[in-house]
Amino acid sequence: MNEPVAHRDFVRQIVEDDLRTGKWDGRIHTRFPPEPNGYLHIGHAKSICLNFGIAAEYGGKCNLRFDDTNPEKEDTEYVDSIMEDVRWLGFDWEDRLFYASDYFEQLYQWAETLIRLEKAYVCSLTLDEIRAGRGTPTEPGIASPWRSRTVDENLDLFRRMRAGEFPDGAHVLRAKIDMGHPHMLLRDPIMYRIRHAEHHRTGNQWCIYPTYDYAHGQSDSIEQITHSICTLEFENHRPLYDWYCQALGIHHPQQIEFNRLNLTYTMMSKRRLLELVKGNYVRGWDDPRIPTLRGLRRRGYTPEAIRAFCASVGVTKHNATMDMGVLENHIREDLNKRAERRMAVLDPVKVIITNYPEGQSEELPAVNNPEDAAAGTRSVPFSRELWIERDDFMVDPPKKFFRLAPGREVRLRWAYFITCTHIVQDSQGQVQEIHCTYDPATKGGDAPDGRKVKATLHWVSVPHAVTAEVRLYDHLFRTEDPDDVADPALDWKSNLNPNSLHTVSSAKLEPALGQAPQGARFQFERLGYFCVDADSTPERPVFNRTVTLKDQWAKEQVKS
RNA sequence: AACCCGGUAGUGUAAUGGUAACACAACAGAUUUUGGUUCUGUUUUUCCAGGUUCGAGUCCUGGCCGGGUUACCA
């Protein structure tokens, strides 16, 4: 398939312009800078694809850098999972793995430089006093009484802060900018705070930690980044990013902000995802219902599908919410070409072929993937008693129902035409058995006389069937926007879909599925794409439904 | 409220002063041993008002609407 002529998003346009004008001497260097305080989700995938993608497309490099300046929230557990997920997605930072904490000493020295330049000072106000002194958007802040400390005094205090002489919160280091600035972030922002906390990498070496604003641009600078690509909420921070680089007179990358990814029926907030996991609303960070990369992986998503999706979403400067259906289409498109077909019955009802000899069975060849001749064939056992899907039969079918009904003939995939002759119902009217006759001349599924049937059903031989657990997933939330709550007393959690997981405990599978290894992906014919779950064992196979197939009949039912 | 950013079919995007277009969705049809896939067709668009210009989705002014920020988080 030909790649469509990719139009350039505005970030790539900037990169191309810079290449053309020689702005960075033809060098392109980006970075993906996650904070190790949570698991990566599909929103991060967009950023990863953008940063690593641009580097690859323009002959540049992309670093992986952990933005670990807040010891209280960060952990190696997250570092490890992030590296694993970036690799799984298909990207390689080679030897360029960095940590903002690697730069603590340099950052500290630069802070002293700023103090000497009288562009930073130690402020001994409390948190509340600082907040109050900052003013409001409409009124200017008031200068801290400590704003005019001498260079020597500031240096002495700052060094003693580092040496651990003060408790948490006793002092902070602030940039001396402008307390009357209309941009609140520029009203003497905090550069360092005292935190007697153990850092996941530097241990107890430090008790003062730089803030994001003070650390990020300089980290980019140290790594000689050219384009510092981040999400829209950092737009406000760009003046500060620029201020530090200029004040220090160091390499000054260009910060460019793009829109983060939003998807319907789910949410990307790390804080909320953490709440779902800790509150046991889901089964962990890899729960197939949440949009973490691990969740999607367990759900059966391929890195290729996620990358294709990320390439298709817009990179712009305005907030947008992608339809979950677009993501689903990408995995369908990928798996349609790659996943072998199998037959599985999720809600079984028994069919008895009354003219097929009792005790007899035969092996019938079945095509593994009509989209890929190289996938070959397998054989499936056929016998007198079969399972078919309960909703593939109706006693009194409406006009547009093409499947099995009394007196009607349909095809069993790769097997025979069968005609329903009789049904057995229980006292509630529930169908117990469907009695059919088969036409031996239609073996393989073609009628020599050329007669047509309107439906082809999937089926599984009763004596050969493997019983499995199948987990059917639906949207995490029942509303497109989780925040769409009518009652102000309720929060987003009230929109959680109570039916996001439906477990089928005894689905009937064709025997070939019994040996499938964990992670293997299949299309269950006419149902959807499924993969073998991590909980699966040979004794008790467990499958996850990745996504359903498009379903014209389901649409038809919704209409009526 | 102040500051920053943004408004193009239902959704996401393109058009970089020169015929408003693409993908998905929706709808209709063809093909089909999956009501899948594939193919064909149809419907629906520049927030508003002025201005500049031969010509404005694009530039300017004013409004309206939406988002972000107002943490010793990132």
XYZ file of C-alpha atoms (C1' of nucleotides) in Angstrom:
634
model
C 0.000 0.000 0.000
C 1.308 3.419 -0.912
C 1.835 5.849 1.886
C -0.419 8.823 1.283
C 1.488 12.017 0.541
C 1.794 13.099 4.119
C 0.943 16.704 4.676
C 3.210 18.448 7.108
C 1.829 19.405 10.442
C 2.940 22.750 11.799
C 5.714 21.240 13.911
C 7.249 19.509 10.906
C 6.898 22.724 8.940
C 8.960 24.533 11.554
C 11.539 21.758 11.445
C 11.699 21.917 7.647
C 12.019 25.698 7.683
C 14.851 25.438 10.177
C 16.577 22.845 8.043
C 16.220 25.090 5.014
C 17.596 28.184 6.739
C 20.299 26.271 8.560
C 19.072 27.539 11.902
C 20.612 24.722 13.916
C 23.399 23.938 11.450
C 21.178 21.288 9.929
C 20.840 19.500 13.225
C 17.518 18.147 14.536
C 17.387 16.873 18.082
C 14.202 16.167 20.027
C 13.409 14.412 23.261
C 10.589 12.575 24.956
C 10.580 13.735 28.601
C 8.147 11.729 30.754
C 7.945 12.184 34.492
C 8.307 8.725 36.068
C 5.192 9.048 38.171
C 2.768 6.905 36.204
C 2.342 4.562 33.301
C 2.414 5.666 29.689
C -0.908 5.972 27.873
C -1.933 6.492 24.282
C -1.641 10.249 24.710
C 2.053 9.747 25.429
C 2.223 7.540 22.347
C 1.260 10.550 20.259
C 4.125 12.529 21.753
C 6.554 9.626 21.378
C 5.602 9.155 17.729
C 5.974 12.879 17.107
C 9.365 13.272 18.779
C 10.969 10.030 17.635
C 9.180 10.281 14.291
C 10.523 13.740 13.498
C 14.033 12.709 14.476
C 13.837 9.669 12.198
C 12.289 11.553 9.283
C 14.793 14.393 9.283
C 17.973 12.536 10.112
C 17.994 13.728 13.697
C 18.090 12.170 17.124
C 15.597 11.768 19.918
C 16.520 11.331 23.568
C 14.578 9.614 26.280
C 14.798 11.781 29.353
C 13.100 11.213 32.664
C 11.935 14.467 34.124
C 12.498 13.425 37.712
C 12.628 16.602 39.755
C 9.940 15.698 42.270
C 11.192 12.873 44.516
C 7.885 12.520 46.307
C 5.969 11.266 43.292
C 8.538 9.391 41.293
C 9.664 5.809 41.369
C 11.863 3.348 39.491
C 8.786 1.171 38.972
C 7.610 3.824 36.550
C 11.032 4.302 34.968
C 11.197 0.625 34.065
C 7.674 0.460 32.718
C 8.162 3.570 30.600
C 11.293 2.202 28.957
C 9.541 -1.088 28.277
C 6.545 0.659 26.755
C 8.582 2.977 24.523
C 10.492 -0.033 23.191
C 7.305 -2.014 22.704
C 5.892 0.862 20.686
C 8.895 0.442 18.433
C 11.260 3.287 19.268
C 14.914 3.298 20.231
C 16.797 5.989 22.124
C 20.084 4.100 21.552
C 22.619 5.396 24.059
C 20.681 8.534 24.824
C 18.943 7.718 28.095
C 19.022 10.697 30.432
C 17.558 11.917 33.685
C 16.973 15.482 34.770
C 18.483 14.301 38.054
C 21.762 13.771 36.173
C 21.881 17.552 35.898
C 21.223 18.479 39.524
C 24.789 19.682 40.097
C 24.876 21.771 36.913
C 21.440 23.171 37.689
C 22.670 24.080 41.143
C 25.734 25.844 39.754
C 23.549 27.777 37.340
C 21.346 28.825 40.247
C 24.401 30.282 41.952
C 25.209 32.058 38.695
C 21.764 33.598 38.675
C 22.214 34.675 42.291
C 25.510 36.369 41.377
C 23.771 38.091 38.487
C 21.176 39.295 41.000
C 18.527 37.383 39.097
C 17.667 35.017 41.924
C 17.212 35.284 45.673
C 16.392 33.189 48.677
C 12.900 33.932 49.914
C 11.936 32.990 53.458
C 8.238 33.572 53.217
C 5.859 30.707 53.919
C 3.953 29.002 51.135
C 0.829 30.969 51.984
C 2.668 34.261 52.153
C 4.236 33.673 48.770
C 0.879 32.820 47.323
C -0.737 35.905 48.795
C 2.128 38.111 47.661
C 1.781 36.953 44.096
C -1.302 39.115 43.676
C -4.151 38.297 41.360
C -4.488 38.419 37.594
C -5.824 41.940 37.821
C -3.630 43.330 40.579
C 0.145 43.128 40.732
C 1.959 41.138 43.355
C 3.960 42.698 46.111
C 7.676 42.223 46.490
C 8.887 39.739 49.046
C 10.681 41.448 51.960
C 13.613 39.135 51.146
C 13.822 40.272 47.543
C 16.694 42.664 48.209
C 19.027 40.315 50.069
C 22.632 40.753 49.038
C 24.393 38.345 46.726
C 26.535 37.099 49.596
C 23.598 36.575 51.868
C 21.725 34.698 49.117
C 24.736 32.565 48.297
C 25.248 31.715 51.954
C 21.608 30.824 52.501
C 21.334 28.836 49.293
C 24.439 26.829 50.166
C 23.055 26.122 53.612
C 19.767 25.072 52.013
C 21.727 22.553 50.004
C 23.668 21.479 53.087
C 20.437 20.544 54.807
C 20.476 23.160 57.542
C 16.806 24.020 57.118
C 13.568 22.108 57.361
C 11.175 21.689 54.433
C 9.503 24.923 53.477
C 11.831 27.211 55.425
C 13.186 28.891 52.291
C 12.884 28.738 48.534
C 15.043 30.107 45.776
C 13.149 32.468 43.512
C 13.962 34.042 40.186
C 13.944 37.830 40.423
C 11.794 38.852 37.460
C 8.849 41.194 37.922
C 6.208 41.096 40.653
C 3.980 43.341 38.580
C 4.079 41.227 35.440
C 0.633 40.596 33.927
C 1.789 37.017 33.393
C 1.541 35.486 36.870
C 4.185 32.849 36.144
C 6.762 35.605 35.783
C 6.104 37.068 39.236
C 9.305 35.737 40.792
C 8.704 32.028 40.183
C 10.184 29.413 42.458
C 13.351 27.678 41.299
C 14.192 25.455 44.255
C 12.314 24.079 47.218
C 13.607 22.186 50.239
C 12.423 18.572 50.315
C 14.068 16.165 52.693
C 12.948 13.242 50.605
C 14.711 10.278 49.110
C 15.046 10.485 45.357
C 14.734 7.305 43.304
C 18.163 7.887 41.774
C 20.111 10.379 43.854
C 18.967 8.956 47.171
C 19.652 11.405 49.978
C 22.322 13.318 48.143
C 20.040 16.314 47.760
C 17.482 17.969 49.956
C 16.718 20.811 47.563
C 15.045 20.077 44.267
C 14.562 22.264 41.191
C 11.071 22.951 39.918
C 9.945 21.915 36.442
C 10.343 25.411 35.035
C 13.841 25.817 36.341
C 14.932 22.342 35.232
C 13.287 21.657 31.922
C 14.730 24.202 29.532
C 18.205 23.801 30.965
C 17.985 20.029 30.631
C 17.025 20.539 26.991
C 19.906 22.949 26.681
C 22.458 20.552 28.149
C 21.337 17.867 25.699
C 21.624 20.329 22.796
C 17.974 19.822 21.941
C 16.841 21.913 18.977
C 13.065 21.519 19.153
C 11.505 21.062 22.558
C 8.082 19.731 21.704
C 5.492 19.676 24.459
C 1.757 19.912 24.958
C -0.413 23.018 24.941
C -0.639 23.480 28.693
C 3.029 24.508 28.675
C 2.400 27.406 26.333
C 2.161 29.677 29.358
C 5.528 28.473 30.519
C 7.402 29.351 27.341
C 8.298 32.903 28.475
C 9.889 31.388 31.566
C 11.631 28.703 29.529
C 13.068 31.459 27.363
C 13.921 33.666 30.337
C 16.149 31.073 32.030
C 17.996 30.197 28.822
C 18.592 33.855 28.058
C 19.575 34.833 31.595
C 22.095 31.997 31.662
C 23.267 32.656 28.122
C 23.137 28.968 27.237
C 22.028 26.989 24.160
C 18.414 27.919 23.686
C 16.110 25.321 22.111
C 12.767 26.332 20.653
C 9.777 25.195 22.646
C 6.825 24.235 20.444
C 3.463 23.268 21.850
C 0.945 20.931 20.220
C -2.456 19.615 21.244
C -2.593 16.589 23.447
C -4.662 13.596 22.427
C -8.149 13.149 23.805
C -10.379 10.182 23.035
C -14.085 9.704 23.527
C -15.351 7.270 26.160
C -12.096 7.271 28.085
C -9.669 9.648 29.731
C -5.971 10.288 29.770
C -5.450 11.959 33.122
C -2.604 10.258 34.980
C -4.141 11.292 38.267
C -7.477 9.732 37.401
C -5.918 6.614 35.964
C -4.069 6.232 39.253
C -7.346 6.657 41.094
C -8.988 3.911 39.027
C -6.103 1.539 39.683
C -5.682 2.298 43.395
C -9.428 2.292 43.956
C -9.767 -1.107 42.253
C -12.196 0.193 39.709
C -10.019 -1.667 37.217
C -7.684 -4.609 37.659
C -4.362 -2.790 37.370
C -2.260 -0.668 35.069
C -2.624 -3.254 32.323
C -6.374 -3.578 32.574
C -7.547 -3.862 28.956
C -10.201 -1.219 29.545
C -7.870 1.687 30.261
C -5.865 3.530 27.590
C -2.441 2.810 29.056
C -0.029 1.265 26.590
C 0.045 -1.829 28.775
C -3.729 -1.917 28.847
C -3.929 -1.654 25.095
C -1.230 -4.281 24.690
C -3.098 -6.725 26.906
C -6.264 -5.867 25.044
C -4.553 -7.054 21.862
C -3.562 -3.804 20.212
C -0.425 -3.949 18.074
C 2.292 -1.286 18.149
C 1.778 -0.901 14.403
C -1.884 -0.006 14.843
C -1.098 2.487 17.576
C 1.607 4.092 15.471
C -0.701 4.295 12.462
C -3.333 5.884 14.651
C -0.864 8.409 16.030
C 0.244 9.282 12.517
C -3.356 9.902 11.547
C -4.342 12.167 14.420
C -3.859 15.852 13.949
C -0.977 17.823 15.379
C -2.383 21.318 15.809
C -2.760 24.021 18.390
C -6.349 23.539 19.353
C -7.944 21.005 21.614
C -9.614 18.147 19.870
C -11.196 14.889 20.865
C -10.720 11.935 18.575
C -13.486 9.449 18.155
C -12.598 6.130 19.800
C -13.911 4.554 16.610
C -10.885 5.845 14.731
C -8.504 3.987 17.041
C -10.668 0.884 16.704
C -10.555 1.124 12.931
C -6.791 1.123 12.984
C -6.566 -2.108 14.934
C -9.219 -3.683 12.708
C -7.300 -2.650 9.634
C -4.055 -4.079 10.963
C -5.515 -7.324 12.293
C -7.664 -7.893 9.224
C -4.483 -8.416 7.262
C -2.557 -10.353 9.904
C -4.845 -12.258 12.228
C -5.740 -15.828 11.359
C -9.418 -16.706 11.471
C -10.855 -19.213 13.879
C -14.344 -20.172 14.911
C -15.645 -19.600 18.418
C -19.164 -19.585 19.800
C -19.716 -17.263 22.711
C -23.366 -17.925 23.472
C -23.903 -21.497 22.348
C -27.068 -23.254 21.356
C -27.027 -26.832 20.103
C -27.672 -27.880 16.520
C -28.322 -31.560 15.787
C -27.806 -32.701 12.216
C -30.394 -35.443 12.168
C -29.232 -37.051 8.924
C -25.564 -37.140 9.919
C -24.510 -40.514 11.387
C -24.144 -40.681 15.140
C -20.566 -41.148 16.322
C -19.123 -40.013 13.015
C -16.879 -37.014 12.485
C -14.689 -35.603 9.742
C -11.991 -33.015 9.303
C -12.756 -30.125 6.973
C -10.172 -27.701 5.601
C -10.689 -24.045 6.533
C -8.916 -21.011 5.140
C -6.856 -19.258 7.800
C -6.994 -15.786 6.335
C -8.810 -14.803 3.160
C -6.681 -11.628 3.085
C -3.439 -13.599 3.093
C -3.049 -16.714 0.957
C 0.269 -17.467 2.654
C -1.556 -18.113 5.920
C -2.711 -21.462 4.500
C -5.418 -23.684 5.882
C -6.168 -25.722 8.974
C -8.671 -28.476 9.525
C -11.684 -28.265 11.760
C -13.665 -31.237 13.028
C -17.311 -31.582 12.070
C -19.809 -33.920 13.690
C -23.512 -34.552 14.277
C -23.827 -32.088 17.158
C -22.653 -28.522 16.795
C -22.687 -25.291 18.727
C -23.856 -22.182 16.941
C -24.434 -18.677 18.239
C -27.813 -18.282 19.931
C -28.560 -15.067 18.103
C -27.861 -16.694 14.747
C -31.268 -18.342 15.070
C -34.730 -16.852 15.404
C -38.014 -18.687 15.709
C -39.902 -15.852 14.098
C -37.411 -13.733 12.181
C -38.039 -10.181 11.004
C -37.649 -9.371 7.320
C -34.001 -8.384 7.348
C -32.804 -11.324 9.424
C -30.842 -13.563 7.044
C -29.704 -16.254 9.436
C -31.158 -19.585 10.532
C -34.879 -19.938 11.157
C -37.416 -22.729 10.881
C -37.448 -24.083 7.344
C -34.544 -21.952 6.242
C -31.260 -23.099 4.714
C -27.919 -21.507 5.621
C -24.282 -22.381 5.161
C -21.979 -23.530 7.935
C -18.630 -21.943 7.243
C -16.290 -24.359 5.405
C -18.793 -27.208 6.012
C -22.274 -27.823 4.637
C -25.606 -26.222 3.926
C -28.086 -27.090 6.637
C -31.838 -26.645 6.802
C -33.764 -26.221 10.026
C -36.482 -28.835 10.294
C -37.532 -28.736 13.921
C -36.814 -26.984 17.190
C -37.021 -28.041 20.812
C -38.008 -25.337 23.268
C -38.318 -25.405 27.037
C -41.384 -24.263 28.949
C -40.201 -20.626 28.777
C -39.956 -20.817 25.017
C -36.136 -20.801 25.168
C -34.664 -22.764 22.289
C -32.938 -25.937 23.545
C -32.058 -27.717 20.330
C -32.223 -26.889 16.667
C -32.709 -29.920 14.485
C -31.420 -29.641 10.957
C -30.624 -31.766 7.965
C -27.469 -31.273 5.959
C -26.876 -31.622 2.241
C -23.825 -33.877 1.737
C -23.417 -32.443 -1.770
C -22.553 -29.024 -0.336
C -19.414 -30.218 1.446
C -16.949 -27.324 1.782
C -19.774 -24.839 1.467
C -20.629 -24.749 -2.243
C -23.784 -26.089 -3.774
C -23.145 -27.953 -7.049
C -26.541 -26.852 -8.314
C -25.571 -23.232 -7.791
C -28.227 -22.433 -5.230
C -27.472 -19.576 -2.851
C -28.005 -19.034 0.835
C -28.198 -15.646 2.488
C -26.076 -16.402 5.508
C -22.971 -18.238 6.578
C -22.696 -19.185 10.230
C -19.702 -20.048 12.356
C -19.935 -23.209 14.422
C -17.964 -25.562 16.673
C -18.301 -29.329 16.951
C -19.723 -30.236 20.374
C -17.497 -33.247 21.145
C -14.359 -31.447 19.978
C -14.993 -28.043 21.502
C -12.546 -26.419 23.883
C -14.218 -24.467 26.668
C -12.710 -21.085 27.431
C -13.279 -17.860 29.304
C -13.768 -14.894 27.042
C -13.681 -11.330 28.334
C -15.753 -8.874 26.381
C -14.866 -5.243 26.832
C -16.924 -2.174 26.245
C -16.155 1.505 26.716
C -14.735 2.459 30.105
C -17.307 5.237 30.372
C -20.870 5.266 29.215
C -20.646 8.887 28.103
C -18.373 10.233 25.382
C -17.065 12.763 27.865
C -16.517 11.328 31.366
C -16.973 14.824 32.790
C -20.456 15.048 31.354
C -22.318 14.690 34.650
C -25.771 16.140 35.049
C -25.891 15.956 38.828
C -23.292 18.302 40.385
C -23.136 16.014 43.419
C -21.610 13.303 41.244
C -18.196 13.191 39.645
C -16.655 11.553 36.581
C -16.607 8.176 38.291
C -20.383 8.081 38.161
C -20.036 7.780 34.400
C -17.981 4.617 34.628
C -19.641 1.966 32.493
C -20.814 -0.841 34.796
C -20.725 -3.178 31.806
C -17.231 -2.363 30.619
C -16.284 -5.973 31.299
C -18.540 -8.899 30.521
C -17.060 -12.307 31.194
C -18.268 -15.294 29.205
C -17.249 -18.276 31.278
C -17.852 -21.113 28.861
C -17.373 -20.132 25.295
C -16.915 -22.994 22.829
C -13.808 -22.835 20.666
C -12.553 -24.883 17.773
C -9.804 -27.182 19.102
C -6.930 -25.395 17.319
C -7.436 -22.487 19.714
C -6.695 -24.603 22.793
C -2.914 -24.444 22.292
C -2.608 -20.779 21.382
C 0.167 -19.035 23.340
C -0.377 -15.919 25.451
C -0.608 -12.808 23.352
C -1.627 -14.645 20.157
C -4.223 -12.760 18.156
C -7.074 -14.171 16.094
C -10.203 -13.127 14.389
C -13.121 -15.131 15.719
C -15.152 -15.246 12.535
C -18.064 -12.851 12.481
C -17.372 -11.703 16.058
C -14.204 -9.692 16.306
C -10.526 -9.820 17.091
C -9.407 -11.645 20.201
C -6.116 -12.350 21.904
C -4.936 -14.848 24.471
C -4.794 -13.180 27.871
C -1.925 -13.329 30.350
C -4.202 -15.288 32.691
C -4.609 -18.037 30.124
C -3.454 -21.597 30.836
C -3.755 -24.734 28.694
C -6.346 -26.016 31.162
C -8.289 -22.795 31.216
C -7.797 -20.671 28.106
C -8.716 -17.013 28.515
C -9.308 -14.661 25.605
C -9.791 -10.907 25.455
C -11.912 -9.282 22.827
C -9.759 -6.555 21.312
C -12.500 -5.085 19.160
C -15.642 -6.300 17.464
C -16.001 -6.591 13.731
C -18.147 -3.967 12.078
C -21.678 -5.242 12.377
C -24.300 -4.248 9.835
C -26.935 -6.392 11.506
C -26.355 -4.768 14.901
C -26.926 -1.391 13.239
C -30.070 -2.692 11.642
C -31.360 -3.774 15.053
C -30.618 -0.393 16.586
C -32.621 1.252 13.816
C -35.735 -0.772 14.519
C -11.079 38.765 35.793
C -5.883 39.063 33.711
C -2.494 36.588 30.594
C -1.689 32.842 26.723
C -3.839 29.917 22.771
C -7.558 28.499 19.473
C -12.394 28.474 16.296
C -13.029 25.005 8.516
C -18.790 19.065 7.166
C -21.093 15.009 12.890
C -15.552 14.049 14.344
C -10.346 14.849 13.079
C -7.612 17.549 9.684
C -5.843 20.090 4.556
C -5.886 24.297 1.592
C 0.671 28.831 3.454
C -3.970 35.669 -0.756
C -6.226 32.436 -6.411
C -12.142 26.770 -7.958
C -13.008 24.763 0.018
C -10.753 19.347 0.108
C -9.298 14.505 2.493
C -10.080 10.585 6.219
C -13.504 8.527 9.526
C -18.719 8.532 10.576
C -23.697 8.491 8.291
C -26.677 6.960 4.065
C -27.406 4.105 -0.701
C -25.624 0.365 -3.956
C -22.128 -3.584 -6.000
C -19.051 -7.766 -4.743
C -18.468 -11.568 -1.094
C -18.283 -19.068 1.736
C -17.477 -13.630 7.717
C -24.190 -8.817 7.728
C -16.220 -8.904 7.771
C -12.955 -7.194 3.689
C -13.030 -4.595 -0.999
C -15.299 -1.208 -4.572
C -18.784 2.773 -6.242
C -21.879 6.747 -5.156
C -24.607 10.443 -1.887
C -25.432 13.962 2.121
C -23.214 17.695 5.206
C -18.378 22.768 5.940
C -14.872 28.288 6.698
C -18.115 31.607 14.494
C -20.160 36.895 13.622
C -19.597 42.050 11.809
C -16.743 45.421 9.394
C -12.107 46.576 6.603
C -7.762 45.844 3.023
C -7.651 43.479 -1.955
C -9.261 42.328 -8.771
C -9.734 38.229 -5.267
C -9.971 36.524 2.023
C -10.831 30.172 5.346
C -6.044 32.737 5.044
C -4.215 39.592 6.233
C -6.278 43.887 9.697
C -9.966 45.752 13.506
C -13.906 44.773 16.815
C -17.064 41.252 18.904
C -18.758 36.207 20.174
C -17.608 31.303 21.667
C -14.151 27.459 23.503
C -9.642 25.770 26.010
C -5.262 26.536 29.121
C -2.990 29.124 33.289
C -3.524 31.844 38.122
C 0.917 24.681 42.587
C 7.212 25.020 46.864
C 3.218 19.194 40.347
C 4.978 18.077 35.573
